[in-house]
Amino acid sequence: MRLILFGPPGAGKGTHARVLAETWQVPHWATGDILRRHIREGTELGKRAKAVLAKGELVSDALVNELMIDQMSEPDGKRGFILDGYPRTVGQADALENFLKRQNEKLDVALYFKTSVEVIVDRLSGRRSCPQCGANYHVRNIPPRVEGVCDRCQSKLVERADDRPETVRHRLEVYEKETSPLLDYYRRRGLLKEVPGDLDVAELQVKLRKILAGLAKQTTG
Ligand code: AMP
């Protein structure tokens, strides 16, 4: 199973990707999480990416492609994967397509999380994230068991700096300009599947599980 999840910030990609990856036992690679890990660990890449993330801009295609192609080339990528937040530009989508062609593989589906601006603003303003394991919560919709503490690794939850209203506005503009062309890109390839990102987590999970079960049936014939 090889799928990509894309949509505006706050669409719920990360939350759903984690659940699907556990169900299907495939790796979940979120470019944003990988970049934040590099920043936390102070690697060369992290130093280059830090200011870009803070401004809500996109890291260069060259850098992100190299990062993700290295990741997908790891042996556990053979079982399939869920890509969350990659590709985010047509240049990245081309790089992914070429990489998969070289491996004689292909994507099963590109899931587009169609989400309204009101829901995005509400989700991002209430989002709390775990800086350690990347888990996401929401103060009202998905609260952790203990306020301010990650259920998975007990780290202290934080508000992401790029979830501030002015940076969110810029991220949405960047999304419109750079990422929304992927809708046509994957529609033309017959891979696009639109899902309602406004639904709450449990409702959308039901839909996603159905889609994936259908795909699994097709692949196993
Ligand atoms: P996310 O966690 O998916 O919201 O990503 C956080 C930030 O990481 C984005 O605003 C970008 O600065 C950077 N980023 C994540 N994925 C990509 C990508 N595929 N291409 C370029 N920059 C990215």
PDB file of C-alpha atoms and ligand atoms in Angstrom:
ATOM      1  CA  MET A   1       0.000   0.000   0.000  1.00  0.00           C
ATOM      2  CA  ARG A   2       1.547   3.286  -1.147  1.00  0.00           C
ATOM      3  CA  LEU A   3      -0.418   6.393  -0.465  1.00  0.00           C
ATOM      4  CA  ILE A   4       0.039  10.101  -0.130  1.00  0.00           C
ATOM      5  CA  LEU A   5      -2.048  12.421   2.018  1.00  0.00           C
ATOM      6  CA  PHE A   6      -2.304  16.031   1.011  1.00  0.00           C
ATOM      7  CA  GLY A   7      -4.439  19.039   1.809  1.00  0.00           C
ATOM      8  CA  PRO A   8      -4.119  22.362   3.611  1.00  0.00           C
ATOM      9  CA  PRO A   9      -2.481  22.695   7.025  1.00  0.00           C
ATOM     10  CA  GLY A  10      -4.917  21.583   9.729  1.00  0.00           C
ATOM     11  CA  ALA A  11      -6.730  19.129   7.446  1.00  0.00           C
ATOM     12  CA  GLY A  12      -5.983  16.241   9.812  1.00  0.00           C
ATOM     13  CA  LYS A  13      -3.458  14.417   7.618  1.00  0.00           C
ATOM     14  CA  GLY A  14      -1.048  13.620  10.433  1.00  0.00           C
ATOM     15  CA  THR A  15      -3.715  12.376  12.834  1.00  0.00           C
ATOM     16  CA  HIS A  16      -5.221  10.031  10.252  1.00  0.00           C
ATOM     17  CA  ALA A  17      -1.900   8.933   8.789  1.00  0.00           C
ATOM     18  CA  ARG A  18      -0.767   7.664  12.205  1.00  0.00           C
ATOM     19  CA  VAL A  19      -3.898   5.553  12.699  1.00  0.00           C
ATOM     20  CA  LEU A  20      -3.795   4.153   9.154  1.00  0.00           C
ATOM     21  CA  ALA A  21      -0.118   3.293   9.436  1.00  0.00           C
ATOM     22  CA  GLU A  22      -0.786   1.311  12.607  1.00  0.00           C
ATOM     23  CA  THR A  23      -3.725  -0.511  11.038  1.00  0.00           C
ATOM     24  CA  TRP A  24      -1.883  -1.363   7.828  1.00  0.00           C
ATOM     25  CA  GLN A  25       1.507  -1.877   9.426  1.00  0.00           C
ATOM     26  CA  VAL A  26       3.317   0.373   6.978  1.00  0.00           C
ATOM     27  CA  PRO A  27       5.705   3.217   7.784  1.00  0.00           C
ATOM     28  CA  HIS A  28       4.293   6.732   8.078  1.00  0.00           C
ATOM     29  CA  TRP A  29       6.677   9.436   6.952  1.00  0.00           C
ATOM     30  CA  ALA A  30       5.685  13.026   7.622  1.00  0.00           C
ATOM     31  CA  THR A  31       8.090  15.491   6.043  1.00  0.00           C
ATOM     32  CA  GLY A  32       7.221  18.145   8.628  1.00  0.00           C
ATOM     33  CA  ASP A  33       8.008  15.744  11.518  1.00  0.00           C
ATOM     34  CA  ILE A  34      11.298  14.697   9.908  1.00  0.00           C
ATOM     35  CA  LEU A  35      12.305  18.335   9.379  1.00  0.00           C
ATOM     36  CA  ARG A  36      11.370  19.262  12.961  1.00  0.00           C
ATOM     37  CA  ARG A  37      13.462  16.346  14.228  1.00  0.00           C
ATOM     38  CA  HIS A  38      16.481  17.658  12.292  1.00  0.00           C
ATOM     39  CA  ILE A  39      15.885  21.118  13.768  1.00  0.00           C
ATOM     40  CA  ARG A  40      15.649  19.685  17.300  1.00  0.00           C
ATOM     41  CA  GLU A  41      18.839  17.692  16.843  1.00  0.00           C
ATOM     42  CA  GLY A  42      20.646  20.674  15.319  1.00  0.00           C
ATOM     43  CA  THR A  43      21.825  18.812  12.180  1.00  0.00           C
ATOM     44  CA  GLU A  44      23.158  20.741   9.146  1.00  0.00           C
ATOM     45  CA  LEU A  45      19.838  20.163   7.399  1.00  0.00           C
ATOM     46  CA  GLY A  46      17.972  21.325  10.493  1.00  0.00           C
ATOM     47  CA  LYS A  47      19.996  24.537  10.583  1.00  0.00           C
ATOM     48  CA  ARG A  48      19.098  25.246   6.958  1.00  0.00           C
ATOM     49  CA  ALA A  49      15.397  24.427   7.438  1.00  0.00           C
ATOM     50  CA  LYS A  50      14.743  26.210  10.743  1.00  0.00           C
ATOM     51  CA  ALA A  51      14.065  29.755   9.496  1.00  0.00           C
ATOM     52  CA  VAL A  52      12.074  28.449   6.528  1.00  0.00           C
ATOM     53  CA  LEU A  53       9.660  26.541   8.772  1.00  0.00           C
ATOM     54  CA  ALA A  54       9.324  29.449  11.166  1.00  0.00           C
ATOM     55  CA  LYS A  55       8.208  31.696   8.292  1.00  0.00           C
ATOM     56  CA  GLY A  56       5.720  29.129   6.952  1.00  0.00           C
ATOM     57  CA  GLU A  57       7.609  28.864   3.646  1.00  0.00           C
ATOM     58  CA  LEU A  58       8.465  25.602   1.893  1.00  0.00           C
ATOM     59  CA  VAL A  59      11.895  24.036   2.152  1.00  0.00           C
ATOM     60  CA  SER A  60      13.497  23.682  -1.315  1.00  0.00           C
ATOM     61  CA  ASP A  61      12.409  20.798  -3.538  1.00  0.00           C
ATOM     62  CA  ALA A  62      16.024  19.634  -3.854  1.00  0.00           C
ATOM     63  CA  LEU A  63      16.456  19.269  -0.107  1.00  0.00           C
ATOM     64  CA  VAL A  64      13.086  17.654   0.568  1.00  0.00           C
ATOM     65  CA  ASN A  65      13.349  15.272  -2.395  1.00  0.00           C
ATOM     66  CA  GLU A  66      16.734  14.037  -1.242  1.00  0.00           C
ATOM     67  CA  LEU A  67      15.435  13.573   2.313  1.00  0.00           C
ATOM     68  CA  MET A  68      12.346  11.630   1.269  1.00  0.00           C
ATOM     69  CA  ILE A  69      13.999   9.529  -1.446  1.00  0.00           C
ATOM     70  CA  ASP A  70      16.638   8.452   1.104  1.00  0.00           C
ATOM     71  CA  GLN A  71      13.821   7.569   3.483  1.00  0.00           C
ATOM     72  CA  MET A  72      11.823   5.615   0.893  1.00  0.00           C
ATOM     73  CA  SER A  73      14.947   3.723  -0.172  1.00  0.00           C
ATOM     74  CA  GLU A  74      15.237   2.174   3.292  1.00  0.00           C
ATOM     75  CA  PRO A  75      14.291  -1.536   3.402  1.00  0.00           C
ATOM     76  CA  ASP A  76      11.060  -0.955   5.370  1.00  0.00           C
ATOM     77  CA  GLY A  77       9.778   1.147   2.429  1.00  0.00           C
ATOM     78  CA  LYS A  78       9.457  -2.086   0.421  1.00  0.00           C
ATOM     79  CA  ARG A  79       6.246  -2.950   2.316  1.00  0.00           C
ATOM     80  CA  GLY A  80       4.675   0.315   1.234  1.00  0.00           C
ATOM     81  CA  PHE A  81       4.277   3.639   3.021  1.00  0.00           C
ATOM     82  CA  ILE A  82       2.060   6.552   3.899  1.00  0.00           C
ATOM     83  CA  LEU A  83       3.511   9.911   2.904  1.00  0.00           C
ATOM     84  CA  ASP A  84       2.131  12.822   4.875  1.00  0.00           C
ATOM     85  CA  GLY A  85       2.991  16.301   3.622  1.00  0.00           C
ATOM     86  CA  TYR A  86       5.065  15.049   0.669  1.00  0.00           C
ATOM     87  CA  PRO A  87       4.845  15.842  -2.166  1.00  0.00           C
ATOM     88  CA  ARG A  88       3.848  19.469  -1.709  1.00  0.00           C
ATOM     89  CA  THR A  89       4.815  20.858  -5.113  1.00  0.00           C
ATOM     90  CA  VAL A  90       4.571  19.584  -8.684  1.00  0.00           C
ATOM     91  CA  GLY A  91       8.385  19.311  -8.742  1.00  0.00           C
ATOM     92  CA  GLN A  92       8.249  17.004  -5.709  1.00  0.00           C
ATOM     93  CA  ALA A  93       5.416  14.968  -7.267  1.00  0.00           C
ATOM     94  CA  ASP A  94       7.575  14.467 -10.393  1.00  0.00           C
ATOM     95  CA  ALA A  95      10.539  13.387  -8.260  1.00  0.00           C
ATOM     96  CA  LEU A  96       8.344  10.891  -6.393  1.00  0.00           C
ATOM     97  CA  GLU A  97       6.897   9.517  -9.629  1.00  0.00           C
ATOM     98  CA  ASN A  98      10.363   9.069 -11.145  1.00  0.00           C
ATOM     99  CA  PHE A  99      11.665   7.388  -8.004  1.00  0.00           C
ATOM    100  CA  LEU A 100       8.746   4.916  -7.965  1.00  0.00           C
ATOM    101  CA  LYS A 101       9.185   4.214 -11.696  1.00  0.00           C
ATOM    102  CA  ARG A 102      12.821   3.317 -11.096  1.00  0.00           C
ATOM    103  CA  GLN A 103      11.683   0.884  -8.389  1.00  0.00           C
ATOM    104  CA  ASN A 104       8.940  -0.577 -10.637  1.00  0.00           C
ATOM    105  CA  GLU A 105       6.373   0.604  -8.149  1.00  0.00           C
ATOM    106  CA  LYS A 106       3.470   3.012  -8.211  1.00  0.00           C
ATOM    107  CA  LEU A 107       1.177   4.963  -5.920  1.00  0.00           C
ATOM    108  CA  ASP A 108      -2.169   3.392  -5.040  1.00  0.00           C
ATOM    109  CA  VAL A 109      -3.945   6.612  -4.193  1.00  0.00           C
ATOM    110  CA  ALA A 110      -3.507  10.333  -3.486  1.00  0.00           C
ATOM    111  CA  LEU A 111      -5.935  11.259  -0.711  1.00  0.00           C
ATOM    112  CA  TYR A 112      -6.954  14.892  -0.813  1.00  0.00           C
ATOM    113  CA  PHE A 113      -8.332  16.200   2.502  1.00  0.00           C
ATOM    114  CA  LYS A 114     -10.779  18.885   1.378  1.00  0.00           C
ATOM    115  CA  THR A 115     -11.172  21.200   4.383  1.00  0.00           C
ATOM    116  CA  SER A 116     -12.926  24.529   4.978  1.00  0.00           C
ATOM    117  CA  VAL A 117     -11.070  27.610   6.225  1.00  0.00           C
ATOM    118  CA  GLU A 118     -13.187  27.828   9.428  1.00  0.00           C
ATOM    119  CA  VAL A 119     -12.264  24.270  10.399  1.00  0.00           C
ATOM    120  CA  ILE A 120      -8.582  24.865   9.587  1.00  0.00           C
ATOM    121  CA  VAL A 121      -8.427  27.977  11.776  1.00  0.00           C
ATOM    122  CA  ASP A 122     -10.196  26.221  14.666  1.00  0.00           C
ATOM    123  CA  ARG A 123      -7.963  23.145  14.469  1.00  0.00           C
ATOM    124  CA  LEU A 124      -4.684  25.028  14.245  1.00  0.00           C
ATOM    125  CA  SER A 125      -5.504  27.489  17.002  1.00  0.00           C
ATOM    126  CA  GLY A 126      -6.350  24.602  19.362  1.00  0.00           C
ATOM    127  CA  ARG A 127      -3.576  22.255  18.222  1.00  0.00           C
ATOM    128  CA  ARG A 128      -1.017  21.026  20.732  1.00  0.00           C
ATOM    129  CA  SER A 129       1.871  18.897  19.466  1.00  0.00           C
ATOM    130  CA  CYS A 130       4.383  16.606  21.030  1.00  0.00           C
ATOM    131  CA  PRO A 131       7.877  17.874  20.165  1.00  0.00           C
ATOM    132  CA  GLN A 132       9.264  14.401  20.882  1.00  0.00           C
ATOM    133  CA  CYS A 133       7.086  11.904  18.967  1.00  0.00           C
ATOM    134  CA  GLY A 134       5.082  14.268  16.733  1.00  0.00           C
ATOM    135  CA  ALA A 135       1.636  13.237  18.068  1.00  0.00           C
ATOM    136  CA  ASN A 136      -1.023  15.913  17.636  1.00  0.00           C
ATOM    137  CA  TYR A 137      -3.849  16.836  19.991  1.00  0.00           C
ATOM    138  CA  HIS A 138      -6.549  19.491  20.130  1.00  0.00           C
ATOM    139  CA  VAL A 139      -7.535  21.210  23.347  1.00  0.00           C
ATOM    140  CA  ARG A 140     -11.215  20.422  22.736  1.00  0.00           C
ATOM    141  CA  ASN A 141     -11.567  17.799  19.975  1.00  0.00           C
ATOM    142  CA  ILE A 142      -8.674  15.439  20.789  1.00  0.00           C
ATOM    143  CA  PRO A 143      -7.516  16.249  24.327  1.00  0.00           C
ATOM    144  CA  PRO A 144      -4.663  14.232  25.841  1.00  0.00           C
ATOM    145  CA  ARG A 145      -5.520  12.075  28.873  1.00  0.00           C
ATOM    146  CA  VAL A 146      -3.531  14.438  31.108  1.00  0.00           C
ATOM    147  CA  GLU A 147      -3.707  18.107  30.154  1.00  0.00           C
ATOM    148  CA  GLY A 148      -0.516  19.306  28.448  1.00  0.00           C
ATOM    149  CA  VAL A 149       1.150  15.858  28.444  1.00  0.00           C
ATOM    150  CA  CYS A 150       1.618  13.471  25.486  1.00  0.00           C
ATOM    151  CA  ASP A 151      -0.298  10.174  25.918  1.00  0.00           C
ATOM    152  CA  ARG A 152       2.381   8.257  24.032  1.00  0.00           C
ATOM    153  CA  CYS A 153       5.670   9.486  25.434  1.00  0.00           C
ATOM    154  CA  GLN A 154       4.710  11.748  28.352  1.00  0.00           C
ATOM    155  CA  SER A 155       6.569  14.752  26.896  1.00  0.00           C
ATOM    156  CA  LYS A 156       5.248  18.249  27.535  1.00  0.00           C
ATOM    157  CA  LEU A 157       2.967  19.373  24.680  1.00  0.00           C
ATOM    158  CA  VAL A 158       3.678  22.630  22.862  1.00  0.00           C
ATOM    159  CA  GLU A 159       1.969  25.034  20.495  1.00  0.00           C
ATOM    160  CA  ARG A 160       3.825  25.023  17.192  1.00  0.00           C
ATOM    161  CA  ALA A 161       5.335  28.433  16.382  1.00  0.00           C
ATOM    162  CA  ASP A 162       4.040  28.174  12.808  1.00  0.00           C
ATOM    163  CA  ASP A 163       0.443  27.750  14.077  1.00  0.00           C
ATOM    164  CA  ARG A 164       0.336  31.468  14.984  1.00  0.00           C
ATOM    165  CA  PRO A 165      -2.474  33.201  13.040  1.00  0.00           C
ATOM    166  CA  GLU A 166      -0.202  35.344  10.828  1.00  0.00           C
ATOM    167  CA  THR A 167       1.990  32.355   9.902  1.00  0.00           C
ATOM    168  CA  VAL A 168      -1.086  30.181   9.299  1.00  0.00           C
ATOM    169  CA  ARG A 169      -2.365  32.786   6.832  1.00  0.00           C
ATOM    170  CA  HIS A 170       0.922  32.626   4.961  1.00  0.00           C
ATOM    171  CA  ARG A 171       0.977  28.803   5.003  1.00  0.00           C
ATOM    172  CA  LEU A 172      -2.483  28.810   3.424  1.00  0.00           C
ATOM    173  CA  GLU A 173      -1.282  31.143   0.655  1.00  0.00           C
ATOM    174  CA  VAL A 174       1.724  28.915   0.040  1.00  0.00           C
ATOM    175  CA  TYR A 175      -0.586  25.893  -0.012  1.00  0.00           C
ATOM    176  CA  GLU A 176      -2.847  27.512  -2.640  1.00  0.00           C
ATOM    177  CA  LYS A 177       0.048  28.482  -4.860  1.00  0.00           C
ATOM    178  CA  GLU A 178       2.370  25.498  -4.542  1.00  0.00           C
ATOM    179  CA  THR A 179       0.335  22.491  -3.396  1.00  0.00           C
ATOM    180  CA  SER A 180      -3.179  22.883  -4.795  1.00  0.00           C
ATOM    181  CA  PRO A 181      -1.914  22.175  -8.374  1.00  0.00           C
ATOM    182  CA  LEU A 182      -1.431  18.590  -7.148  1.00  0.00           C
ATOM    183  CA  LEU A 183      -5.192  18.172  -7.361  1.00  0.00           C
ATOM    184  CA  ASP A 184      -5.047  18.302 -11.154  1.00  0.00           C
ATOM    185  CA  TYR A 185      -1.770  16.422 -11.231  1.00  0.00           C
ATOM    186  CA  TYR A 186      -3.227  13.366  -9.507  1.00  0.00           C
ATOM    187  CA  ARG A 187      -6.676  13.720 -11.066  1.00  0.00           C
ATOM    188  CA  ARG A 188      -5.089  13.412 -14.528  1.00  0.00           C
ATOM    189  CA  ARG A 189      -3.347  10.228 -13.395  1.00  0.00           C
ATOM    190  CA  GLY A 190      -6.577   8.714 -12.054  1.00  0.00           C
ATOM    191  CA  LEU A 191      -5.125   8.575  -8.530  1.00  0.00           C
ATOM    192  CA  LEU A 192      -7.063  11.348  -6.796  1.00  0.00           C
ATOM    193  CA  LYS A 193      -9.566  10.520  -4.092  1.00  0.00           C
ATOM    194  CA  GLU A 194     -11.193  13.418  -2.244  1.00  0.00           C
ATOM    195  CA  VAL A 195     -12.180  12.956   1.402  1.00  0.00           C
ATOM    196  CA  PRO A 196     -14.071  15.406   3.663  1.00  0.00           C
ATOM    197  CA  GLY A 197     -11.389  16.808   5.984  1.00  0.00           C
ATOM    198  CA  ASP A 198     -14.046  18.714   7.983  1.00  0.00           C
ATOM    199  CA  LEU A 199     -15.398  15.496   9.516  1.00  0.00           C
ATOM    200  CA  ASP A 200     -14.337  14.613  13.026  1.00  0.00           C
ATOM    201  CA  VAL A 201     -11.618  12.003  13.429  1.00  0.00           C
ATOM    202  CA  ALA A 202     -13.826   8.955  14.109  1.00  0.00           C
ATOM    203  CA  GLU A 203     -16.194   9.669  11.205  1.00  0.00           C
ATOM    204  CA  LEU A 204     -13.418  10.208   8.692  1.00  0.00           C
ATOM    205  CA  GLN A 205     -11.529   7.131   9.901  1.00  0.00           C
ATOM    206  CA  VAL A 206     -14.541   4.997   8.945  1.00  0.00           C
ATOM    207  CA  LYS A 207     -14.455   6.410   5.412  1.00  0.00           C
ATOM    208  CA  LEU A 208     -10.681   6.062   5.095  1.00  0.00           C
ATOM    209  CA  ARG A 209     -10.729   2.447   6.271  1.00  0.00           C
ATOM    210  CA  LYS A 210     -13.333   1.641   3.617  1.00  0.00           C
ATOM    211  CA  ILE A 211     -11.254   3.286   0.893  1.00  0.00           C
ATOM    212  CA  LEU A 212      -8.115   1.428   1.940  1.00  0.00           C
ATOM    213  CA  ALA A 213      -9.893  -1.898   2.287  1.00  0.00           C
ATOM    214  CA  GLY A 214     -11.230  -1.416  -1.260  1.00  0.00           C
ATOM    215  CA  LEU A 215      -7.744  -0.663  -2.564  1.00  0.00           C
ATOM    216  CA  ALA A 216      -6.253  -3.659  -0.781  1.00  0.00           C
ATOM    217  CA  LYS A 217      -8.846  -5.899  -2.454  1.00  0.00           C
ATOM    218  CA  GLN A 218      -7.943  -4.480  -5.867  1.00  0.00           C
ATOM    219  CA  THR A 219      -4.207  -5.019  -5.317  1.00  0.00           C
ATOM    220  CA  THR A 220      -4.607  -8.602  -4.131  1.00  0.00           C
ATOM    221  CA  GLY A 221      -7.000  -9.229  -7.039  1.00  0.00           C
TER     222      GLY A 221
HETATM  223  P1  AMP B   1       3.698  20.211   8.366  1.00  0.00           P
HETATM  224  O1  AMP B   1       4.129  19.581   9.636  1.00  0.00           O
HETATM  225  O2  AMP B   1       3.330  19.204   7.295  1.00  0.00           O
HETATM  226  O3  AMP B   1       2.627  21.252   8.548  1.00  0.00           O
HETATM  227  O4  AMP B   1       4.977  20.987   7.797  1.00  0.00           O
HETATM  228  C1  AMP B   1       5.576  22.034   8.531  1.00  0.00           C
HETATM  229  C2  AMP B   1       6.531  22.816   7.646  1.00  0.00           C
HETATM  230  O5  AMP B   1       7.590  21.964   7.188  1.00  0.00           O
HETATM  231  C3  AMP B   1       5.938  23.407   6.383  1.00  0.00           C
HETATM  232  O6  AMP B   1       5.279  24.627   6.624  1.00  0.00           O
HETATM  233  C4  AMP B   1       7.201  23.587   5.541  1.00  0.00           C
HETATM  234  O7  AMP B   1       7.971  24.694   6.002  1.00  0.00           O
HETATM  235  C5  AMP B   1       7.988  22.330   5.866  1.00  0.00           C
HETATM  236  N1  AMP B   1       7.616  21.220   4.962  1.00  0.00           N
HETATM  237  C6  AMP B   1       6.935  20.090   5.288  1.00  0.00           C
HETATM  238  N2  AMP B   1       6.783  19.293   4.213  1.00  0.00           N
HETATM  239  C7  AMP B   1       7.384  19.931   3.174  1.00  0.00           C
HETATM  240  C8  AMP B   1       7.545  19.641   1.793  1.00  0.00           C
HETATM  241  N3  AMP B   1       7.068  18.510   1.242  1.00  0.00           N
HETATM  242  N4  AMP B   1       8.216  20.533   1.038  1.00  0.00           N
HETATM  243  C9  AMP B   1       8.721  21.662   1.565  1.00  0.00           C
HETATM  244  N5  AMP B   1       8.591  22.016   2.852  1.00  0.00           N
HETATM  245  C10 AMP B   1       7.921  21.162   3.652  1.00  0.00           C
END
